Tab-separated table of C-alpha atoms and ligand atoms in Angstrom:
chain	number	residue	atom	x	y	z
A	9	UNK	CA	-10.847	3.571	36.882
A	10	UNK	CA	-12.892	3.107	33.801
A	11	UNK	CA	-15.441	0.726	34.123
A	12	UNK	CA	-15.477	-2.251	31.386
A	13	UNK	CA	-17.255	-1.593	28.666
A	14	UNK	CA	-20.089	-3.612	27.978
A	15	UNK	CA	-20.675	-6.480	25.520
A	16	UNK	CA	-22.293	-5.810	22.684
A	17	UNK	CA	-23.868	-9.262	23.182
A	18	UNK	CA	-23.546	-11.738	25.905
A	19	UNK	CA	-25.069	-15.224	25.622
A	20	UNK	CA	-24.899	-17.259	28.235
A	21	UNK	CA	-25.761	-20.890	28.820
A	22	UNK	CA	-28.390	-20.827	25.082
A	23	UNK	CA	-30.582	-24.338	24.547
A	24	UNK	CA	-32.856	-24.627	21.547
A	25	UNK	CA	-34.574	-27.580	21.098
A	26	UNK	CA	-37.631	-28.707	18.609
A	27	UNK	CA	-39.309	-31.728	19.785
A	28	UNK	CA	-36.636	-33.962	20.553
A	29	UNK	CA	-33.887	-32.779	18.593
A	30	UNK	CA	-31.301	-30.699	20.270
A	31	UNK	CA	-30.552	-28.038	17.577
A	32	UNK	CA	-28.351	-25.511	20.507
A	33	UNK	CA	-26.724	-26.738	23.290
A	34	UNK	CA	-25.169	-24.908	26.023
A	35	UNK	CA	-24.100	-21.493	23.690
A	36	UNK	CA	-21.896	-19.146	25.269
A	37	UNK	CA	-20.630	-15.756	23.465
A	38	UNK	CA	-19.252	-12.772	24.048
A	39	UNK	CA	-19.216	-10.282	21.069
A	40	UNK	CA	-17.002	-6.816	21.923
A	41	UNK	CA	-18.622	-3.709	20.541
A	42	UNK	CA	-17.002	-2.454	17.453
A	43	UNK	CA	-16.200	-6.144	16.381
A	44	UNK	CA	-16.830	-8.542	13.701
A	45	UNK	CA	-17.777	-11.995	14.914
A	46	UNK	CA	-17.773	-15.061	12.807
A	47	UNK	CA	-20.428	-18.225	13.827
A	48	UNK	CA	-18.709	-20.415	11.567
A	49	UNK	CA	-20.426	-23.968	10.552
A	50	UNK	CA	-21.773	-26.275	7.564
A	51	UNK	CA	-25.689	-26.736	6.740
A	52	UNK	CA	-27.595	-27.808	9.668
A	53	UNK	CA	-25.349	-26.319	12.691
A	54	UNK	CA	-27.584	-23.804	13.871
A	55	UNK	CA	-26.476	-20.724	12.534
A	56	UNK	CA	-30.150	-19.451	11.550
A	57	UNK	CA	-31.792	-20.671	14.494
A	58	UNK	CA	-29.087	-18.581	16.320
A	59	UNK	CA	-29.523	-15.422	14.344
A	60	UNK	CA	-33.499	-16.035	14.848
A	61	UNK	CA	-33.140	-16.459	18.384
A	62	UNK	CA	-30.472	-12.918	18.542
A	63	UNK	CA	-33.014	-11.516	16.622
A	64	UNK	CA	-36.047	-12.047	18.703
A	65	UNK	CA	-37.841	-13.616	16.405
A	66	UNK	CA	-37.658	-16.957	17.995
A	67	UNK	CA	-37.497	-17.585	21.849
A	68	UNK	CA	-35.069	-19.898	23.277
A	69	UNK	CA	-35.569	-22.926	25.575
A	70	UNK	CA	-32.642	-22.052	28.307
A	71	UNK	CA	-30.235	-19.744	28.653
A	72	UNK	CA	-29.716	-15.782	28.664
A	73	UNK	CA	-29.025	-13.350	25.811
A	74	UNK	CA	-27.990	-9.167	26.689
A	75	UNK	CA	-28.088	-6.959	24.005
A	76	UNK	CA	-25.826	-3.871	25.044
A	77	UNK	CA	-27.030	-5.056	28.645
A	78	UNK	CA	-30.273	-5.345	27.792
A	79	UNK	CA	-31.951	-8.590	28.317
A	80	UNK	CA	-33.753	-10.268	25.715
A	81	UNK	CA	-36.662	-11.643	26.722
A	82	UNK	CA	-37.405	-8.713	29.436
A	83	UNK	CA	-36.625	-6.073	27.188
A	84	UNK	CA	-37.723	-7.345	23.723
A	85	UNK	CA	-38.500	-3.619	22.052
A	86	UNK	CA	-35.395	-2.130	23.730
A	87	UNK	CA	-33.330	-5.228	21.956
A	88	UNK	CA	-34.921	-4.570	18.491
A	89	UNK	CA	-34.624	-0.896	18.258
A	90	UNK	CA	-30.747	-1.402	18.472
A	91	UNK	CA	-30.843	-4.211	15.828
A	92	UNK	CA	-30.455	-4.572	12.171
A	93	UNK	CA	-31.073	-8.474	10.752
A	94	UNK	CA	-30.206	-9.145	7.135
A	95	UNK	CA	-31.731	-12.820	6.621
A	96	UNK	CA	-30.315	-15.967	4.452
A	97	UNK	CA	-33.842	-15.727	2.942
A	98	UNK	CA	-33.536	-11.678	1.360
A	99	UNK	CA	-36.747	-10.446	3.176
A	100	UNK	CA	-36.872	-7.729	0.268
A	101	UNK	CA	-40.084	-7.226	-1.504
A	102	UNK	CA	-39.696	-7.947	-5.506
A	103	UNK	CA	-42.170	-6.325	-6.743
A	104	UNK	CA	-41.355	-3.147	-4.906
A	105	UNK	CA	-38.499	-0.913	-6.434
A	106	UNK	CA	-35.243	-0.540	-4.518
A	107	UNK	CA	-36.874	2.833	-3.100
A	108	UNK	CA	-39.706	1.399	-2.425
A	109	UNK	CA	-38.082	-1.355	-0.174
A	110	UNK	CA	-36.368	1.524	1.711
A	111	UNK	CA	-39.154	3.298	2.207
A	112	UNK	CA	-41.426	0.928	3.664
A	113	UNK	CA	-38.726	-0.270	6.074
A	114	UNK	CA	-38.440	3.591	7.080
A	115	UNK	CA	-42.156	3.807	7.795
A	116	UNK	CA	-42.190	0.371	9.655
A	117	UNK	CA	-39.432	2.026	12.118
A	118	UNK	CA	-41.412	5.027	12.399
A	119	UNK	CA	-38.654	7.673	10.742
A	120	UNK	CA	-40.685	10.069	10.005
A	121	UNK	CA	-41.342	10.613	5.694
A	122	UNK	CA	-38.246	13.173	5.564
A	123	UNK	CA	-35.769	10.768	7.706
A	124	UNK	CA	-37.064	7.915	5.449
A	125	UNK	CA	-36.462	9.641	2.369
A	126	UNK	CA	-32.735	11.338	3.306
A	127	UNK	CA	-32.035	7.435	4.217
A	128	UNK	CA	-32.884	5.832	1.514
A	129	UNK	CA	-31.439	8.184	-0.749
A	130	UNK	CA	-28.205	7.796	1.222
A	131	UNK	CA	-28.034	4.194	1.501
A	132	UNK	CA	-28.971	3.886	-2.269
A	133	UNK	CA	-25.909	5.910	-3.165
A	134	UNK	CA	-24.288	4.339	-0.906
A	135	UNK	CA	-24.404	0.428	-1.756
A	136	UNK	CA	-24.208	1.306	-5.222
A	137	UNK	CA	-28.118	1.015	-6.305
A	138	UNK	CA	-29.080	4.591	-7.642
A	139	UNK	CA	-29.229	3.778	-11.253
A	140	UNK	CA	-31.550	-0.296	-10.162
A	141	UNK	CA	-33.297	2.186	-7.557
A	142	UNK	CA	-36.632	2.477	-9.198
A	143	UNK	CA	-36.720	-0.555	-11.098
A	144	UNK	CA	-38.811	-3.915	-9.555
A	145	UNK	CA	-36.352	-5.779	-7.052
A	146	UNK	CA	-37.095	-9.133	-9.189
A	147	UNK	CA	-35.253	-7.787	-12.041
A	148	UNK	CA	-32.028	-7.389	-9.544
A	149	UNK	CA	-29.234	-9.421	-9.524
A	150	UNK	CA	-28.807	-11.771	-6.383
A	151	UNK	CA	-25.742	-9.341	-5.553
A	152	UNK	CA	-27.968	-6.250	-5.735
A	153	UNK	CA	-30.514	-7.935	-3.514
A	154	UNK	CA	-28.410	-8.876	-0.984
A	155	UNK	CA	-27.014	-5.314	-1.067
A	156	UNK	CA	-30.393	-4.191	-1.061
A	157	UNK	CA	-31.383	-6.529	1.864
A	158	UNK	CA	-28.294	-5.041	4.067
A	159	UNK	CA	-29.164	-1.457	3.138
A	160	UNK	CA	-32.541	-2.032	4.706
A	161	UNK	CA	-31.302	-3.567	7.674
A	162	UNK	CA	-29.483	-0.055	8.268
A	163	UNK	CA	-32.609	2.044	7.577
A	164	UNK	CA	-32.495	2.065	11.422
A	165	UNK	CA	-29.125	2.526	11.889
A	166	UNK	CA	-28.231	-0.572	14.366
A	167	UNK	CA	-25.854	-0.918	16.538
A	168	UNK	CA	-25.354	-4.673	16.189
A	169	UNK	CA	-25.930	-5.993	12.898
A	170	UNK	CA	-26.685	-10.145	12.294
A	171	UNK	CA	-25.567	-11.303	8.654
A	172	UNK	CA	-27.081	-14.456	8.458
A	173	UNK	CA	-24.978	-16.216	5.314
A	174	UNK	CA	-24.699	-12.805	3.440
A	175	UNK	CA	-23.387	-13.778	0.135
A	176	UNK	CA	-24.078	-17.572	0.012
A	177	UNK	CA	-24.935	-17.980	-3.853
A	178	UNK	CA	-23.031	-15.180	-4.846
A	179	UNK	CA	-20.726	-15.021	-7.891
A	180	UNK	CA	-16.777	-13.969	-6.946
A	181	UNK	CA	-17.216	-10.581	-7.672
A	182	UNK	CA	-20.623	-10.081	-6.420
A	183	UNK	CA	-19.145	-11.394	-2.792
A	184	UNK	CA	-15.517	-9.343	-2.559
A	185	UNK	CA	-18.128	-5.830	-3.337
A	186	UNK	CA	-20.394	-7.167	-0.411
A	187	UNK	CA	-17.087	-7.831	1.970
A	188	UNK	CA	-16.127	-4.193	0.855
A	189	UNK	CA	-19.590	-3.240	2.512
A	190	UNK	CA	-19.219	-5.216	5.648
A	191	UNK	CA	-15.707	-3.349	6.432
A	192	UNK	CA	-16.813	-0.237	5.545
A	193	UNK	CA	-19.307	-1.080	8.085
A	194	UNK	CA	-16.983	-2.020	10.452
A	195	UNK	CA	-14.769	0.255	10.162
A	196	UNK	CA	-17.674	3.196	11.362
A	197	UNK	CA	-17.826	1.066	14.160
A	198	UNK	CA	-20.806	-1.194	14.181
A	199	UNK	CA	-20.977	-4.779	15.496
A	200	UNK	CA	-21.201	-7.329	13.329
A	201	UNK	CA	-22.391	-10.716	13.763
A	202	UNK	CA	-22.008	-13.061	10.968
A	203	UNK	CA	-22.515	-16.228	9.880
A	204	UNK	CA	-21.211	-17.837	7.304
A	205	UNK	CA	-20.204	-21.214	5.676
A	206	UNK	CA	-17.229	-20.069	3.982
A	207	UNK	CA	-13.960	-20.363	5.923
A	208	UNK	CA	-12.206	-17.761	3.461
A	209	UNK	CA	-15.183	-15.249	4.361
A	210	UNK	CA	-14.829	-15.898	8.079
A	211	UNK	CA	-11.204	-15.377	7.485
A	212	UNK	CA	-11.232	-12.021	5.652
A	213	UNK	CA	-13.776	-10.361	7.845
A	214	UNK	CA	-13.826	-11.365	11.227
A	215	UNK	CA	-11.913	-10.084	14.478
A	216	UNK	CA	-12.916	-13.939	16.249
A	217	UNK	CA	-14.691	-16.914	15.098
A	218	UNK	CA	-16.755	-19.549	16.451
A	219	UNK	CA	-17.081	-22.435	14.924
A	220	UNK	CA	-20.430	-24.099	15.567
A	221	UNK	CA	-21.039	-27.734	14.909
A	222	UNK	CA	-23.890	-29.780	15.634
A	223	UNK	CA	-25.590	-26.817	17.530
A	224	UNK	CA	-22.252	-26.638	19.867
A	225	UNK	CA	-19.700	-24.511	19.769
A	226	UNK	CA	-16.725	-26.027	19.422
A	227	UNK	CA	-13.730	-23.647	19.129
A	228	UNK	CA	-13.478	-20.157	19.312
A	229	UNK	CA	-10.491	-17.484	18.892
A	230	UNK	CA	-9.009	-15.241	16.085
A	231	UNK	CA	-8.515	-16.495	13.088
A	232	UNK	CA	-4.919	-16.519	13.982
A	233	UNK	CA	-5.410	-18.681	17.393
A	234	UNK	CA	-7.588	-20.912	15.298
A	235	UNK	CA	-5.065	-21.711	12.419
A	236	UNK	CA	-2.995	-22.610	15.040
A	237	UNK	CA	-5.205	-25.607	16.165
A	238	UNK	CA	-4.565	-27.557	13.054
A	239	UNK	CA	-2.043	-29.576	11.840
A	240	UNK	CA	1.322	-27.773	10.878
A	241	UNK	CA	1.973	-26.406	7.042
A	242	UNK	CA	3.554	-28.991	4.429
A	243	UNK	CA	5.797	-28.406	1.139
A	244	UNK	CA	4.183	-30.473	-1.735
A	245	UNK	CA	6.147	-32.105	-4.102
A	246	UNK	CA	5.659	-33.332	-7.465
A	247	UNK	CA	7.465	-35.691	-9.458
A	248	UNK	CA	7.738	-37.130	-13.370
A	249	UNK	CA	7.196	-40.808	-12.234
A	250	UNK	CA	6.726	-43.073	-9.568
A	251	UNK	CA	10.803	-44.362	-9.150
A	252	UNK	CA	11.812	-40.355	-8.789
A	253	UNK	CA	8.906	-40.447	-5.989
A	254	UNK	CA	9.766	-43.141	-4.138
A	255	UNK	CA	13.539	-42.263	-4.190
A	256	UNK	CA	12.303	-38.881	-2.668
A	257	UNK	CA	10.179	-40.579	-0.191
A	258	UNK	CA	13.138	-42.535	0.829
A	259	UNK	CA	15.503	-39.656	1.056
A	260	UNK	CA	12.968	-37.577	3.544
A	261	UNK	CA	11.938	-39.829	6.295
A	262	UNK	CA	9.630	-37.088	7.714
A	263	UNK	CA	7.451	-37.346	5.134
A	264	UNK	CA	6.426	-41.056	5.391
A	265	UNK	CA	3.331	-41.723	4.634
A	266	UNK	CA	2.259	-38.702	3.047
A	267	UNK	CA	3.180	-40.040	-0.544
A	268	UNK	CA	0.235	-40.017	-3.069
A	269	UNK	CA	1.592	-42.505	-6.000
A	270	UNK	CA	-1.538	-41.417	-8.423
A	271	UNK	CA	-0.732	-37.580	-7.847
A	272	UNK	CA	2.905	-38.244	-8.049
A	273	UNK	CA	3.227	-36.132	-4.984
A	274	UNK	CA	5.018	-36.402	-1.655
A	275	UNK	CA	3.816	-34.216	1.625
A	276	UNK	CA	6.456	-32.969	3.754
A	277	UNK	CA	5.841	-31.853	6.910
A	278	UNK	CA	7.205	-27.960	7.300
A	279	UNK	CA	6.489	-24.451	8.427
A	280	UNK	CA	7.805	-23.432	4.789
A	281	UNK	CA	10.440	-21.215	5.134
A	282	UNK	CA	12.572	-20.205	2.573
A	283	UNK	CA	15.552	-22.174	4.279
A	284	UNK	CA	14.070	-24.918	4.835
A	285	UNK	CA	12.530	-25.449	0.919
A	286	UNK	CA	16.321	-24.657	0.102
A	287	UNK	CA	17.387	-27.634	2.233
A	288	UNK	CA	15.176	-29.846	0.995
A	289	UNK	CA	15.665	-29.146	-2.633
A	290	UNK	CA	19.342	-29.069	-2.219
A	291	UNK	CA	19.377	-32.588	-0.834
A	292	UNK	CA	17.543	-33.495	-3.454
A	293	UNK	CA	19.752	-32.215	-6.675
A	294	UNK	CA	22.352	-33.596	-3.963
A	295	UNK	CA	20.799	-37.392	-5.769
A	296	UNK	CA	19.920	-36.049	-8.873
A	297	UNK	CA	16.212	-36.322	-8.052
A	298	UNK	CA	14.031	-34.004	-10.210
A	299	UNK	CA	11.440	-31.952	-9.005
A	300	UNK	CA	8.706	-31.040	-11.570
A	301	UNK	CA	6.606	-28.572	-9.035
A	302	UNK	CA	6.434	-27.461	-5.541
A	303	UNK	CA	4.196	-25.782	-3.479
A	304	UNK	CA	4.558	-24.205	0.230
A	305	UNK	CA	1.009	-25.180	2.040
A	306	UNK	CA	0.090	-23.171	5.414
A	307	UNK	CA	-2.717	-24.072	7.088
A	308	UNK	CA	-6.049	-22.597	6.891
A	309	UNK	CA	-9.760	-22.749	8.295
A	310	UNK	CA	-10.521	-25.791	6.407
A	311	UNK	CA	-7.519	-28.029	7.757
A	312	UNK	CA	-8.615	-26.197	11.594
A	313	UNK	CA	-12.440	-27.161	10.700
A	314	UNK	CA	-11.687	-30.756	9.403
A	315	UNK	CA	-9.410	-30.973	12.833
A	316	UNK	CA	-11.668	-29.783	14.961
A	317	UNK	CA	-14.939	-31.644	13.419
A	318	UNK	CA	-13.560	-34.957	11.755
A	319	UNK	CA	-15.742	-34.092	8.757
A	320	UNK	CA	-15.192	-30.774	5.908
A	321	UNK	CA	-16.744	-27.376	6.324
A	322	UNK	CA	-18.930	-27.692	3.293
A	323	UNK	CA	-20.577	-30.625	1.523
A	324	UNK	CA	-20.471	-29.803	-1.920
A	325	UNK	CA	-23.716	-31.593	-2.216
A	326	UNK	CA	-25.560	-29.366	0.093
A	327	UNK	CA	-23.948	-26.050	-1.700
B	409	ATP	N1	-38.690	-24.784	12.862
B	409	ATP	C1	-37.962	-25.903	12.926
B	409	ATP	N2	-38.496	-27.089	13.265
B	409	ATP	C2	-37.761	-28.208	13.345
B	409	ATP	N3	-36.438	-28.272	13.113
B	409	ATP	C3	-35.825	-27.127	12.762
B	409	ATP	C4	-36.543	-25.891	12.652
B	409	ATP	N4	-35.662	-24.923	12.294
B	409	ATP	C5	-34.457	-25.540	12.188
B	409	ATP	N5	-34.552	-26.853	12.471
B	409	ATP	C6	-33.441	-27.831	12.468
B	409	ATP	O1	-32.400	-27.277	13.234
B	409	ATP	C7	-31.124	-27.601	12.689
B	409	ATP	C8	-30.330	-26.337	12.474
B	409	ATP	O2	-30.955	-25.553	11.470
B	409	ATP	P1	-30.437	-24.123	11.058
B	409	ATP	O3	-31.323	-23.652	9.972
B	409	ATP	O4	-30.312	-23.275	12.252
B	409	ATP	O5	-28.990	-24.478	10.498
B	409	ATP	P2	-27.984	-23.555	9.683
B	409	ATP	O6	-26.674	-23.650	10.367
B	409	ATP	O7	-28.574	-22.208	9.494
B	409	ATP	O8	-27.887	-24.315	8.287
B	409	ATP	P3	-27.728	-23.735	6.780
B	409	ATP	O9	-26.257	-23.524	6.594
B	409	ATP	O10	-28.230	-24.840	5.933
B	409	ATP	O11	-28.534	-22.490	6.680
B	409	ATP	C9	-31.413	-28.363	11.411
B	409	ATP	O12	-31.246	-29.735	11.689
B	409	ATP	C10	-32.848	-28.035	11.092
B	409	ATP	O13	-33.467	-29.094	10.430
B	410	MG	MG1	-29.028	-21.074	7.898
């Protein structure tokens, strides 16, 4: 019998306070090796004080954190030397070149000058920086920093790697090249940790989420398990005017209450199938009730978030 293979991190029972505010209460995680793992939240919910803490660079108040097995506070060193952090705050030097960044990172881990330099040449190619790679950093786009930033957080090659918000800020583009990154990652068979304020990016990347609130943890599960926590899918309907609207909020009594008379819309509740949209616009052209538009809505993280929470993922104002 195999034994089971251990965690690649294991918090148990994590408390965090400063002064009198409660900022993590009562974490518990399990992260398998090989996994990505979403800490899913809005502004304020923890997630950096988390990574900090993961990272050693900020103790907790209570609780117990194993690294691979190792425990954190006995076995600080042995934690960091399997580590790689890449920090909401790039920690990249900008008046250093790309190379230069590299570099100094391999010295700080002790490589060796001929490890450093195969490295960086490696990870330069590698995240797409040769041609930037002896230019200044502050000449860099924010997508080439934070490609820069996560190339230096492999200069040790980790086993565990902690993405605190990795492409907050960035531009479309800019983020689907840095999710390329993170499953290439992946896919060699690191451990990820991530956080991230984006449902969509929690979504596309992660084998299980957490979604932290108010420094607790209030659901966790695949993305799957999650989606199924919130409210069932809806068709949405659109009419020309208000008397076609209300004649189709008459004719469905399902969808009561779900009638938006500025939109000219009606929700109905469904799982969307292509039966079921047949049904409904059948009975429809059954009373000679147009239908301008209609679209199938499935639930997603933001419907599971708002359920979950009582308030939105993201305040716009906070973006
Ligand atoms: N050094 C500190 N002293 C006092 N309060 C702090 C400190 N660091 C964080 N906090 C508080 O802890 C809470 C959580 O902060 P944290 O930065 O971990 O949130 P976050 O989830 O990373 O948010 P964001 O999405 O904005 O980065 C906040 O209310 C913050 O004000
Ligand atoms: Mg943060």
């Amino acid at each position: 019998m195999s034994p089971e293979p251990l965690p690649a991190l294991a918090v148990h029972g994590l408390g965090k306070s400063f002064g009198t505010h409660t900022v993590l209460a009562d974490i518990d995680l399990n992260v398998a090796a090989g996994t990505v793992f979403s800490l899913l939240g809005p502004n304020g919910a923890g997630k950096t004080t988390l990574v900090r803490i993961l990272a050693t660079l900020s103790k907790p108040d209570r609780g117990e954190v194993r690294v691979f097995g190792h425990d954190l506070s006995a076995e600080p060193d042995a934690v960091r030397r399997m580590i790689g952090v890449t920090g909401q705050y790039a920690a990249v030097d900008g008046v250093l070149t790309g190379t230069e960044n590299l570099r100094l990172t391999g010295r700080l881990l002790h490589l060796g000058a001929a490890e450093t330099r195969r490295r960086t040449a490696a990870l330069l190619e590698r995240f797409d920086l040769v041609d930037a790679a002896d230019r200044p950093v502050d000449g860099y786009s924010g997508g080439m920093r934070r490609r820069l930033d996560l190339a230096m957080s492999l200069m040790g090659r980790p086993r565990i790697v902690f993405l605190d918000e990795p492409t907050t800020g960035l531009d479309p583009r800019s983020r689907r090249d840095l999710w390329s990154a993170i499953r290439e990652l992946a896919a060699e068979g690191a451990t990820i940790l991530l956080t991230t304020q984006y449902l969509e990016e929690a979504d596309q990347l992660a084998d299980r989420i957490a979604v932290l609130d108010g420094g607790r943890i209030v659901a966790e599960g695949t993305p799957e398990e999650l989606k199924r926590l919130a409210p069932g899918g809806h068709i949405r309907l659109r009419f020309a005017d208000r008397h076609l609207l209300a004649a189709a909020a008459r004719a469905v009594p399902t969808a009561v209450g779900q009638m938006d008379p500025e939109q000219l819309t009606l929700h109905v509740p469904s799982e969307g199938t292509a039966a079921e949209v047949k049904h409904l616009l059948d009975c429809f052209a059954d009373l000679d009730i147009g239908v301008e538009q209609l679209t199938v809505h499935t639930p997603d993280l933001d419907d599971v978030f708002f359920a979950l929470t009582g308030h939105p993922s993201r305040t716009e104002s906070a973006a």
